[in-house]
Amino acid sequence: MTDSIETTKLGASAADIAEAGQRLAGGELVAFPTETVYGLGADATNDHAVARIFEAKGRPSFNPLIAHVPNLASAEMLCTFNEDARRLADAFWPGALTLVLPLKPNTQISSLVTAGGNSLALRIPESTTAQGILQAAGKPIAAPSANPSGRISATTAAHVFAGLNGRIDAIIDDGPCPVGVESTIIGFDNGATLLRAGGIPVEALESCLGKVLQTPEKNAPLSSPGQLASHYAPNARVRLNATEARTGEFLIGFGDIAGDETLSATANLLEAAANLFRVLHIADAVGKPIAVAPIPHTGLGLAINDRLNRAAAPRDS
Ligand code: AMP
Ligand code: MG
């Protein structure tokens, strides 16, 4: 864990919202209310800022995050919409609905937000405070629930403060969240599929689409947490705790072990997290077996090692 930082309490005045937007654009972590729950926001295009989300929450794994944008035009710059997605967006955005959609190329979205995959979870919140912050930030904002990992979501600023004081830069307090549960998440990999129940009832979505939603169990063999197909794993074989490259291997370094690429030459776990998926993709593109230097199992090292262990686990075929 990094040293405690000062967490500034802000209200929801125009000046405070402008400040929150500026802080987010500058790479800071700012918790803010949406109509569902309080989100812990960071610039979704800034690897370092997004890595700080995982650090602040103490998340032991890199789950993909929902990116928040103020309007459909911004959403369409990031993702491709099919007919069903467009219909749901027209009917329920802004609101408590998240759509997981194919990410367009060259969007600058941090690979930590998509867990290295090529789909992005997108939401347009309705809360005027959240809208103001997104407009002021001028960037897509990654925001998981603003609670320490494993604890329940925060629906008041006091909950956020109790859980994250000293770990984030600022909190916008605009009272309790009206919906109080997370957004409903719909994916489209094999037809419109309910990935998480939430603030918009399934019946409303189904009546909008004129059909029944699929469930992940029906069409995805990989339904256990963190095993979503959207999570990236390299094609090459991966060997962990390598202190040097064996013949023919591509070595990913850390600290004193330099490697062909490094996660962090200074053994900084925040930097290593920020670089993780980018460096894995580089190594994968080379096409050699991959070896990875040991990563300390503390702080963000837990999430990094979780991802590396999955990459190194034996696979079918
Ligand atoms: P939270 O971080 O608490 O807001 O929860 C976000 C939820 O969205 C998690 O259940 C993620 O697994 C899900 N999610 C985010 N991005 C994606 C994605 N690209 N594909 C599938 N699920 C996603
Ligand atoms: Mg959560």
XYZ file of C-alpha atoms and ligand atoms in Angstrom:
341
model
C 0.000 0.000 0.000
C 1.219 3.481 -0.822
C 1.367 6.247 1.754
C -1.856 7.888 2.762
C -2.822 10.892 0.657
C -5.125 13.742 1.537
C -8.697 13.147 0.378
C -10.422 16.447 -0.407
C -14.161 16.647 0.269
C -16.032 18.547 -2.403
C -19.709 19.443 -2.709
C -21.742 19.594 -5.896
C -21.486 23.321 -6.695
C -20.532 24.307 -10.246
C -17.038 25.177 -8.991
C -16.631 21.823 -7.242
C -17.829 19.919 -10.290
C -15.378 21.854 -12.465
C -12.607 21.030 -9.982
C -13.535 17.339 -10.024
C -13.399 17.344 -13.825
C -10.001 19.018 -13.801
C -8.624 16.602 -11.250
C -9.835 13.617 -13.282
C -8.351 15.022 -16.487
C -5.094 15.478 -14.554
C -4.911 11.789 -13.610
C -6.386 11.992 -10.104
C -8.863 9.595 -8.477
C -12.207 11.234 -7.701
C -15.247 9.471 -6.240
C -18.554 10.872 -7.433
C -22.242 10.015 -7.244
C -24.189 8.546 -10.132
C -27.852 7.547 -9.987
C -26.799 3.934 -9.238
C -23.955 4.002 -6.672
C -20.891 6.160 -6.004
C -18.199 5.508 -8.592
C -14.437 5.737 -8.130
C -13.440 7.645 -11.242
C -10.204 7.913 -13.196
C -9.344 9.001 -16.747
C -10.006 5.823 -18.758
C -7.252 6.770 -21.224
C -4.558 7.052 -18.536
C -2.928 3.696 -17.618
C -1.398 5.064 -14.452
C -4.638 6.642 -13.224
C -6.567 3.425 -13.908
C -3.919 1.351 -12.106
C -4.482 3.608 -9.099
C -8.166 2.529 -9.018
C -7.107 -1.080 -8.449
C -4.596 0.005 -5.843
C -7.089 2.192 -3.962
C -9.755 -0.518 -3.940
C -7.225 -3.226 -3.049
C -8.651 -5.368 -5.851
C -6.897 -8.741 -6.002
C -7.640 -9.090 -9.733
C -7.982 -6.925 -12.833
C -11.684 -7.068 -13.631
C -12.620 -4.883 -16.562
C -14.155 -1.526 -15.638
C -17.135 0.422 -16.907
C -16.274 3.576 -18.868
C -18.649 6.487 -18.376
C -19.335 9.055 -21.094
C -21.751 11.996 -21.212
C -23.588 11.273 -24.459
C -24.137 8.961 -27.398
C -21.703 10.842 -29.623
C -18.861 10.095 -27.171
C -20.038 6.486 -26.854
C -19.976 6.051 -30.633
C -16.425 7.329 -30.831
C -15.384 4.398 -28.634
C -17.563 1.448 -29.624
C -19.511 -0.134 -32.470
C -23.248 -0.501 -31.882
C -25.346 -3.286 -33.343
C -29.102 -2.933 -33.820
C -30.057 -4.272 -30.374
C -27.462 -2.112 -28.643
C -28.721 0.972 -30.426
C -32.293 0.209 -29.486
C -31.381 -0.213 -25.791
C -29.225 2.917 -25.826
C -32.060 4.960 -27.350
C -34.539 3.692 -24.771
C -32.479 3.626 -21.549
C -29.598 6.096 -21.845
C -28.883 8.134 -19.905
C -29.587 5.657 -17.130
C -28.668 2.562 -15.117
C -27.737 0.424 -18.125
C -24.240 -0.681 -19.184
C -23.604 -2.072 -22.661
C -20.513 -4.188 -23.399
C -19.602 -3.463 -27.016
C -16.736 -4.009 -29.473
C -14.053 -1.394 -28.901
C -13.067 0.611 -31.968
C -9.365 0.683 -32.890
C -7.153 3.574 -31.758
C -9.414 4.889 -28.993
C -6.667 5.459 -26.375
C -8.740 3.510 -23.808
C -6.321 1.984 -21.280
C -5.998 -1.780 -21.670
C -6.503 -2.025 -17.897
C -10.088 -0.804 -18.430
C -10.858 -3.685 -20.820
C -8.596 -6.172 -18.976
C -6.663 -6.357 -22.216
C -9.722 -7.430 -24.224
C -11.366 -5.802 -27.203
C -14.767 -5.054 -25.747
C -15.615 -2.095 -23.569
C -18.385 -1.684 -20.998
C -20.025 1.714 -21.561
C -22.570 3.724 -19.630
C -24.128 7.163 -19.898
C -25.240 8.121 -16.388
C -28.314 10.254 -15.845
C -27.255 12.015 -12.621
C -26.761 15.704 -13.370
C -23.733 15.778 -11.083
C -22.141 12.845 -12.892
C -23.007 14.432 -16.224
C -21.378 17.698 -15.140
C -18.215 15.883 -14.056
C -17.962 13.934 -17.322
C -18.435 17.105 -19.378
C -15.852 18.932 -17.272
C -13.336 16.075 -17.508
C -13.701 15.839 -21.285
C -12.470 12.220 -21.184
C -14.158 8.865 -20.764
C -14.058 8.054 -17.054
C -13.510 4.522 -15.764
C -15.470 4.110 -12.564
C -16.084 0.923 -10.587
C -18.064 1.153 -7.380
C -16.298 3.367 -4.830
C -15.760 0.766 -2.124
C -12.768 -1.282 -1.013
C -12.695 -4.641 -2.790
C -15.004 -7.201 -1.229
C -17.113 -4.619 0.586
C -20.562 -3.450 -0.426
C -21.032 -0.609 -2.866
C -21.181 2.923 -1.498
C -24.430 4.835 -1.893
C -23.436 7.872 0.205
C -20.276 9.978 0.364
C -19.894 8.905 3.997
C -19.639 5.254 2.880
C -16.981 6.256 0.342
C -15.072 8.256 2.922
C -15.181 5.417 5.452
C -13.755 2.976 2.918
C -11.344 5.034 0.835
C -10.217 8.060 2.870
C -6.476 8.515 2.418
C -6.397 6.443 -0.782
C -8.136 8.759 -3.259
C -7.713 12.425 -4.135
C -11.248 13.730 -3.746
C -14.887 12.856 -3.104
C -17.889 14.738 -4.457
C -20.690 14.631 -1.884
C -24.089 15.060 -3.486
C -26.200 13.033 -1.089
C -27.480 9.480 -1.441
C -27.822 7.734 -4.821
C -31.459 7.419 -5.917
C -31.289 3.963 -7.540
C -28.907 2.477 -4.974
C -27.916 -0.653 -6.943
C -25.433 -1.060 -9.787
C -26.324 -0.780 -13.448
C -27.725 -3.705 -15.410
C -25.020 -5.014 -17.774
C -25.860 -6.360 -21.245
C -23.307 -7.947 -23.600
C -23.773 -8.922 -27.233
C -21.223 -11.648 -27.942
C -23.862 -14.285 -28.696
C -26.989 -12.198 -28.906
C -28.170 -9.771 -26.213
C -27.085 -11.363 -22.930
C -27.697 -10.374 -19.309
C -24.229 -10.169 -17.693
C -25.384 -8.570 -14.426
C -28.820 -7.746 -13.065
C -29.132 -4.171 -11.838
C -31.059 -0.923 -11.826
C -32.984 -1.452 -15.096
C -35.291 -4.470 -14.832
C -34.776 -7.339 -17.261
C -38.457 -7.215 -18.252
C -38.105 -3.614 -19.440
C -35.079 -4.519 -21.566
C -36.795 -7.584 -23.011
C -39.925 -5.688 -23.892
C -37.800 -3.016 -25.592
C -35.986 -5.660 -27.659
C -39.064 -7.797 -28.219
C -37.153 -10.908 -27.182
C -35.796 -12.787 -24.199
C -32.260 -11.967 -22.999
C -29.711 -14.769 -23.058
C -27.937 -15.740 -19.857
C -24.154 -16.278 -19.822
C -24.585 -19.872 -18.550
C -26.424 -20.777 -21.756
C -23.915 -19.587 -24.270
C -20.565 -19.177 -22.533
C -18.410 -21.989 -21.184
C -16.332 -19.370 -19.327
C -18.811 -17.947 -16.865
C -16.840 -18.070 -13.610
C -15.632 -14.689 -12.322
C -12.620 -13.327 -14.133
C -12.945 -16.019 -16.793
C -15.040 -13.918 -19.149
C -13.995 -14.364 -22.741
C -13.368 -10.629 -22.855
C -10.382 -11.099 -20.547
C -7.221 -11.193 -22.548
C -4.728 -14.048 -22.280
C -1.676 -14.341 -24.524
C -1.543 -17.162 -27.062
C 2.015 -18.103 -26.197
C 3.050 -20.354 -23.313
C 3.846 -18.293 -20.199
C 6.464 -19.238 -17.567
C 6.454 -17.339 -14.250
C 9.134 -16.411 -11.687
C 11.822 -16.459 -14.360
C 15.134 -14.917 -13.352
C 16.473 -15.204 -16.884
C 15.264 -16.100 -20.355
C 15.701 -19.686 -21.526
C 16.654 -20.165 -25.168
C 13.973 -18.767 -27.452
C 11.955 -17.073 -24.721
C 10.806 -13.460 -24.596
C 11.503 -12.216 -21.071
C 9.259 -9.664 -19.370
C 11.341 -8.020 -16.688
C 10.674 -6.348 -13.354
C 13.148 -4.412 -11.199
C 16.717 -5.714 -11.544
C 15.674 -8.316 -14.116
C 15.710 -6.216 -17.273
C 14.146 -8.541 -19.846
C 13.231 -7.732 -23.457
C 10.510 -5.456 -22.093
C 9.984 -4.520 -18.471
C 6.863 -4.011 -16.381
C 8.827 -1.570 -14.231
C 12.580 -1.060 -14.189
C 12.273 0.591 -10.763
C 10.209 -2.281 -9.297
C 7.211 0.010 -8.937
C 4.004 -2.054 -8.751
C 1.745 0.812 -9.832
C 3.823 1.248 -12.972
C 3.890 -2.524 -13.500
C 0.092 -2.697 -13.300
C -0.230 0.195 -15.719
C 2.064 -1.593 -18.196
C 0.819 -5.148 -17.729
C -1.559 -5.706 -20.645
C 0.414 -3.517 -23.049
C 3.598 -5.481 -22.383
C 1.795 -8.845 -22.591
C 0.429 -7.840 -25.992
C 3.905 -6.815 -27.167
C 5.355 -10.128 -25.983
C 2.515 -12.073 -27.591
C 3.034 -10.326 -30.914
C 6.664 -11.497 -30.978
C 5.368 -15.058 -31.050
C 7.968 -16.616 -28.726
C 7.187 -18.380 -25.431
C 6.965 -15.763 -22.684
C 8.868 -15.750 -19.394
C 8.023 -13.273 -16.638
C 10.244 -12.109 -13.781
C 8.990 -12.618 -10.200
C 6.516 -9.961 -9.016
C 6.264 -9.325 -5.255
C 2.978 -10.569 -3.834
C 2.004 -7.371 -2.036
C -0.362 -4.502 -2.870
C -1.041 -4.379 -6.611
C 1.266 -7.392 -6.980
C -1.712 -9.602 -6.027
C -3.737 -8.461 -9.030
C -0.704 -8.638 -11.319
C 0.123 -12.173 -10.165
C -3.528 -13.206 -10.468
C -3.512 -12.149 -14.117
C -0.123 -13.757 -14.791
C -1.203 -17.003 -13.110
C -4.247 -17.150 -15.379
C -2.038 -16.483 -18.395
C 0.329 -19.277 -17.345
C -2.373 -21.815 -16.428
C -2.615 -24.877 -18.671
C -5.248 -24.434 -21.377
C -7.150 -26.705 -23.682
C -5.710 -27.264 -27.160
P -17.839 -2.590 -10.989
O -16.378 -2.530 -11.286
O -18.150 -2.917 -9.559
O -18.574 -1.390 -11.479
O -18.374 -3.819 -11.858
C -18.159 -3.797 -13.243
C -18.750 -5.024 -13.859
O -18.726 -4.881 -15.280
C -17.983 -6.285 -13.546
O -18.900 -7.314 -13.229
C -17.239 -6.582 -14.836
O -16.946 -7.930 -15.006
C -18.215 -6.041 -15.889
N -17.507 -5.633 -17.110
C -16.834 -4.495 -17.298
N -16.250 -4.472 -18.517
C -16.565 -5.619 -19.116
C -16.237 -6.203 -20.366
N -15.454 -5.562 -21.240
N -16.739 -7.416 -20.638
C -17.515 -8.062 -19.745
N -17.857 -7.578 -18.543
C -17.394 -6.375 -18.226
Mg -18.306 -3.210 -7.331
